[in-house]
Coordinates of C-alpha atoms in Angstrom, one line a residue:
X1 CA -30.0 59.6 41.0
X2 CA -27.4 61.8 42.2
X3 CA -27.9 65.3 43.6
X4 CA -26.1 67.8 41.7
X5 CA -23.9 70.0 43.8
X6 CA -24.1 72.8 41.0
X7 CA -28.0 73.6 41.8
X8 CA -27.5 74.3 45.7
X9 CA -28.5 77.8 45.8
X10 CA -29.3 78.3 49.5
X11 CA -26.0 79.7 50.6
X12 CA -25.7 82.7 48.0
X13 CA -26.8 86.0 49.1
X14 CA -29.2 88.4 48.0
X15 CA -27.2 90.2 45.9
X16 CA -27.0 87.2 43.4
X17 CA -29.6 88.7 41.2
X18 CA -28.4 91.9 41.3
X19 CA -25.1 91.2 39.9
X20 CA -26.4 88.6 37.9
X21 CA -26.8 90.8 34.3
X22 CA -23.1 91.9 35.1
X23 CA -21.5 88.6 35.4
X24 CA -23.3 85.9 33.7
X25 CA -23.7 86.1 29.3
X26 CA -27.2 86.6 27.7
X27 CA -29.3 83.9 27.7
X28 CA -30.6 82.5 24.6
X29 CA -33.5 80.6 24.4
X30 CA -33.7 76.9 23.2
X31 CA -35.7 77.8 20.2
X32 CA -36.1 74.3 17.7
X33 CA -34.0 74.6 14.6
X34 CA -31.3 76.8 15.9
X35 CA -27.7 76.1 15.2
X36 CA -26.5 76.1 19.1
X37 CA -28.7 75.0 21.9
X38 CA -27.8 77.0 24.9
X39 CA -26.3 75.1 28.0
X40 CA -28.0 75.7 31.5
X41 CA -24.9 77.6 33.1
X42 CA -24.2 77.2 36.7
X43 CA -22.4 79.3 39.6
X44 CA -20.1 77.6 41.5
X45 CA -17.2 78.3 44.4
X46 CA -13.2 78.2 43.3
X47 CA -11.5 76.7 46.0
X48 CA -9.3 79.3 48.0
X49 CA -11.5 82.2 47.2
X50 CA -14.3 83.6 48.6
X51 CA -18.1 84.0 47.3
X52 CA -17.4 87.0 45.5
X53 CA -14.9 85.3 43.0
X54 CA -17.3 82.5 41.8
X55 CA -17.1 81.8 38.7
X56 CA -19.6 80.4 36.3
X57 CA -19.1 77.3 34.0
X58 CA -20.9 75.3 31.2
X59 CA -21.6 72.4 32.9
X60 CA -24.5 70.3 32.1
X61 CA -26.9 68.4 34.5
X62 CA -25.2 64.6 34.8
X63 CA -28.0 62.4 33.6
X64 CA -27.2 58.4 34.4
X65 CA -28.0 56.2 31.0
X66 CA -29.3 59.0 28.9
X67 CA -28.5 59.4 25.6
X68 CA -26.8 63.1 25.0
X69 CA -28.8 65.7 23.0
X70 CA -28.3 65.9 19.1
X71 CA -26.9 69.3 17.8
X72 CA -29.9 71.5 15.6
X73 CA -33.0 69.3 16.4
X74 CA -35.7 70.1 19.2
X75 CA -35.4 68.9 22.6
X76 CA -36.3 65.0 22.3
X77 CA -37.1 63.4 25.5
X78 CA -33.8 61.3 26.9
X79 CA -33.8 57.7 25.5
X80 CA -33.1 55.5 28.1
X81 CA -29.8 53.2 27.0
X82 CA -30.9 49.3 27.8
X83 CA -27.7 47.3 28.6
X84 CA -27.4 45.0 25.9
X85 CA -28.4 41.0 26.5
X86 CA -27.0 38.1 24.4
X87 CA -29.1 35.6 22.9
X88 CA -29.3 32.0 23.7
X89 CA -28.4 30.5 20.9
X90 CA -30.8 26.8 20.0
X91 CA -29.0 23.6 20.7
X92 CA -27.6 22.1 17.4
X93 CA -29.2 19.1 16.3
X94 CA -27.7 16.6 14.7
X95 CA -29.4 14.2 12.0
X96 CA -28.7 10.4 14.0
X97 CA -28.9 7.6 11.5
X98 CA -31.6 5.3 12.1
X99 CA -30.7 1.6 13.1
X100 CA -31.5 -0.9 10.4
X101 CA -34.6 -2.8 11.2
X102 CA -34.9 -6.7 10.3
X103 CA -36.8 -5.9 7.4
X104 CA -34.0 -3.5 6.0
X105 CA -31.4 -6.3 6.2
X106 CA -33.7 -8.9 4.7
X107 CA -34.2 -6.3 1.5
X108 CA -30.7 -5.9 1.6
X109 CA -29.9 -9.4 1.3
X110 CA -32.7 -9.5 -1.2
X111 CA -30.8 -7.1 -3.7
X112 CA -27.3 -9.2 -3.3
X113 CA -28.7 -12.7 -4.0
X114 CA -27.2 -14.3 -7.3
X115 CA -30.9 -14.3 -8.5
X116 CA -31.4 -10.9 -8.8
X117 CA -28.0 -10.4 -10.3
X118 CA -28.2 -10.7 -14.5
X119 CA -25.9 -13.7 -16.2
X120 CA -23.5 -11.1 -18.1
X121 CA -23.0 -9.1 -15.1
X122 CA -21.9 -12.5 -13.6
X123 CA -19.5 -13.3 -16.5
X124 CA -18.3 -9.9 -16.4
X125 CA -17.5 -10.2 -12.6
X126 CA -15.7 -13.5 -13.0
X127 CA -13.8 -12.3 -15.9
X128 CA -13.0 -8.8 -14.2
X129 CA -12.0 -11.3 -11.2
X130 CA -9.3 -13.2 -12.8
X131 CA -7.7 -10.3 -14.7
X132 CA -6.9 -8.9 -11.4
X133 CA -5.4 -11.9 -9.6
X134 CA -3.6 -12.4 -13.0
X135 CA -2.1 -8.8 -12.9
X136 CA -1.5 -9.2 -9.0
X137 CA 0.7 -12.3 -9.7
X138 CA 2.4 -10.8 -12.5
X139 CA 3.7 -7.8 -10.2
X140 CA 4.3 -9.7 -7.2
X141 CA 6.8 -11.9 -9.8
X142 CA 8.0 -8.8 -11.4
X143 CA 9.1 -7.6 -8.4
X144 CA 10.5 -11.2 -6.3
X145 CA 12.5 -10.9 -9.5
X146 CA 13.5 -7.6 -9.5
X147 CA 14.2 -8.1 -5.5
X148 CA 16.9 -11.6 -6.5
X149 CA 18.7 -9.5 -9.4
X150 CA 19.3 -6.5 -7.3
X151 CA 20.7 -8.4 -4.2
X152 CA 23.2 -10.5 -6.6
X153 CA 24.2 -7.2 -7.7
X154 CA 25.2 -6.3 -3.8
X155 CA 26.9 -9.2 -3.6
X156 CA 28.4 -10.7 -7.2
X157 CA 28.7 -7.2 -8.9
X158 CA 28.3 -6.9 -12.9
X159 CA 29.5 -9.1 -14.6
X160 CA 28.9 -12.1 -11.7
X161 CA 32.4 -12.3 -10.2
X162 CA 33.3 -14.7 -7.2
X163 CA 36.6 -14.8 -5.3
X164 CA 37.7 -17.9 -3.0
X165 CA 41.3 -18.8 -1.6
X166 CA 42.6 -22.2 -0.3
X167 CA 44.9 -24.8 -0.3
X168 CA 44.7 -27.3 -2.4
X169 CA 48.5 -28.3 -3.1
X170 CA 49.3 -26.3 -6.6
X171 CA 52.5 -24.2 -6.1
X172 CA 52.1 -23.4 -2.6
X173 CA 55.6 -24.2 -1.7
X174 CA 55.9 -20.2 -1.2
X175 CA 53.1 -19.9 1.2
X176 CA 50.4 -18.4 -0.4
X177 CA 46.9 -20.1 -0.9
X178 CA 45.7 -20.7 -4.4
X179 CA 43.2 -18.4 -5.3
X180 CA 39.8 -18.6 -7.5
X181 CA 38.1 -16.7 -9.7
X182 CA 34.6 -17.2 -11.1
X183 CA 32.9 -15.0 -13.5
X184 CA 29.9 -15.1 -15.9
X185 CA 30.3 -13.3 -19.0
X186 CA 27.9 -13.2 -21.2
X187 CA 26.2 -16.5 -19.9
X188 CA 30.0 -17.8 -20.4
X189 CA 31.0 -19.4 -17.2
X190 CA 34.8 -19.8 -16.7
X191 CA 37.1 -20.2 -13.7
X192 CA 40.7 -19.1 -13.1
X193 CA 42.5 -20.5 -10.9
X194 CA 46.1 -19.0 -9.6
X195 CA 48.1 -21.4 -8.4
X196 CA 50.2 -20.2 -4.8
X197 CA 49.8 -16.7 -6.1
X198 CA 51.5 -16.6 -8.6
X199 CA 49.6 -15.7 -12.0
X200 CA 52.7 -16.6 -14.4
X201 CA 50.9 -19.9 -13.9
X202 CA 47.0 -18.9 -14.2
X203 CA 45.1 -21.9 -15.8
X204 CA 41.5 -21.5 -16.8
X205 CA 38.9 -24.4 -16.0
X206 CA 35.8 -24.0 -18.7
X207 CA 32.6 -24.1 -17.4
X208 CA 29.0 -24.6 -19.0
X209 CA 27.4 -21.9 -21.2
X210 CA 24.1 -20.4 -20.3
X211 CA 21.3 -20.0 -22.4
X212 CA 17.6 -18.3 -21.5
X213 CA 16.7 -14.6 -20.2
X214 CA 19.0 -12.7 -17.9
X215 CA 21.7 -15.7 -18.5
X216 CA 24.5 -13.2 -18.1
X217 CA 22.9 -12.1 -14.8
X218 CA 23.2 -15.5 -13.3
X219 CA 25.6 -16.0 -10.4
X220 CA 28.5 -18.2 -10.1
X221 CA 29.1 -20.1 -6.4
X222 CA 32.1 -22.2 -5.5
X223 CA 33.5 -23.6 -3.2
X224 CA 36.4 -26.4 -2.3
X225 CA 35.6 -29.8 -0.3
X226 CA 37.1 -33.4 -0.9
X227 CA 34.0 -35.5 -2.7
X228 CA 35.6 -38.4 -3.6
X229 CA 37.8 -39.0 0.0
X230 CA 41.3 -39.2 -1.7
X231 CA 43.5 -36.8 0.5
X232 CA 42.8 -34.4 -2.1
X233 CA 40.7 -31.3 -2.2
X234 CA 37.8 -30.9 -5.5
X235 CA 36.2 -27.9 -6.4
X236 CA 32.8 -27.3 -7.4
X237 CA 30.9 -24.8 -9.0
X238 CA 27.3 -24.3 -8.7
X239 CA 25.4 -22.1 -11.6
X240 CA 21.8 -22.0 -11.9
X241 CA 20.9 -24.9 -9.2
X242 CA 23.1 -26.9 -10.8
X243 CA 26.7 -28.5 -9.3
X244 CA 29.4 -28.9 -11.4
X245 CA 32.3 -30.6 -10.1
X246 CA 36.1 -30.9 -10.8
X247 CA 38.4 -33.9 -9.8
X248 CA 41.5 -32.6 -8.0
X249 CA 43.4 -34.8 -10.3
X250 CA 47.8 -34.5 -10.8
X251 CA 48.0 -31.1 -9.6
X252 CA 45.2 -29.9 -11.8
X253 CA 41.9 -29.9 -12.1
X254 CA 39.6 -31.8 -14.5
X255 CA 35.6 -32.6 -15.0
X256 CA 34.4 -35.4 -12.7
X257 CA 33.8 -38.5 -14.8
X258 CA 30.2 -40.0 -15.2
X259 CA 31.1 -43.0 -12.5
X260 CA 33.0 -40.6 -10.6
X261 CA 29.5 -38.4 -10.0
X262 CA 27.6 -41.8 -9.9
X263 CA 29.9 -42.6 -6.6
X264 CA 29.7 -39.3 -5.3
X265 CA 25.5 -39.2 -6.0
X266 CA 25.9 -42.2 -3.8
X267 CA 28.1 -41.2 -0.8

């Protein structure tokens, strides 16, 4: 502890108790109960003047890790303050699962044998079973379907068009290619053809007529290639898997005879 410089009496004179009643306040004792508890005063020195200009202040004795003194009670003995300590805290502990013993897997296997299992449980497994690859192959055709209609939309438009330009000797005198148009209309297949261009002298070649679901949605696919090895380029049409194909045949052209498809079936 720390001497206080406050109590160093020594160097004060004799006359400290004589002037003592002039200069310092009644005391008052430190009587339990009372509404002030009177401080200990203390002389001490201002700095630049001599003895006789001390001054006295309330200071109180410093006392290290002592609780202060509570207003209107008794004196109570200092508390001494403890620093505070943490706690350890205990280690967690964590529930591990046990390892399956041999015996555990043979009881296991014991509750999933087909004895143990009753017959309508079977049947209702088996039933359950195929209702679900039934609705799995249902959507995965839904949607193959849904996939093919929706990419000949990209590419054939509604209703199924197809254009194609080329020369197959009909008017082109001027120039210009003859150009091709197949559409589906209704499951109505038909193909125009314009002749160098020029659409004063459109002809229309009739094609088959669809029948079944989504007939109007099926596409129509030509294209222009010499079958039959005359000098003369055919067209055919292909709908539904099926070829169709058309003689070039007098500067127009006509259906492919049933020996003329025999010979090509052939080549």
């Amino acid at each position: 502890m720390m001497a206080n410089p406050a109590r160093n009496y020594s160097h004060y004179g004799d006359d400290f108790e004589e002037d003592e009643d002039q200069t310092l306040p009644p005391r008052h004792a430190n009587v339990p109960g009372s509404a002030r508890m009177a401080m200990p005063a203390y002389r001490v020195n201002v700095i630049g003047q001599g003895e006789s200009a001390a001054a006295r202040v309330n200071m109180p004795r410093p006392l290290p890790n002592v609780a202060p003194p509570m207003q209107g009670r008794a004196n109570v003995p200092p508390q001494v303050m403890m620093p505070r300590q943490r706690m350890a805290l205990p280690a967690p502990r964590y529930n591990r699962p046990q390892p399956k013993t041999l015996n555990n897997r043979f009881a296991l296997l014991d509750k999933l044998s087909l004895a143990n299992i009753a017959p309508y449980k079977m049947l209702l497994g088996v039933i359950g079973g195929l209702v679900a690859i039934s609705m799995l192959i249902l959507l995965v055709t839904t949607v193959i379907g849904w996939w093919n209609i929706w990419q000949d939309d990209m590419t054939y438009g509604r209703p199924r068009t197809m254009q194609l330009s080329g020369w197959v000797g009909h008017n082109e005198q001027t120039g210009e290619p003859t150009n091709f148009i197949a559409q589906n209309i209704n499951g109505e297949v038909n193909i125009y053809e314009i002749p160098g261009g020029d659409t004063s002298k459109m002809t229309v070649i009739k094609g088959p007529r669809l029948f079944g679901k989504n007939a109007d949605l099926t596409p129509v696919k030509i294209r222009l290639e010499d079958v039959n090895t005359d000098g003369h380029v055919d067209l055919i049409a292909t709908v539904d898997g099926s070829e169709l194909v058309y003689i070039n045949d007098s500067g127009k052209f006509r259906p492919a005879s049933g020996d003329e498809v025999r010979r090509i079936m052939k080549k």
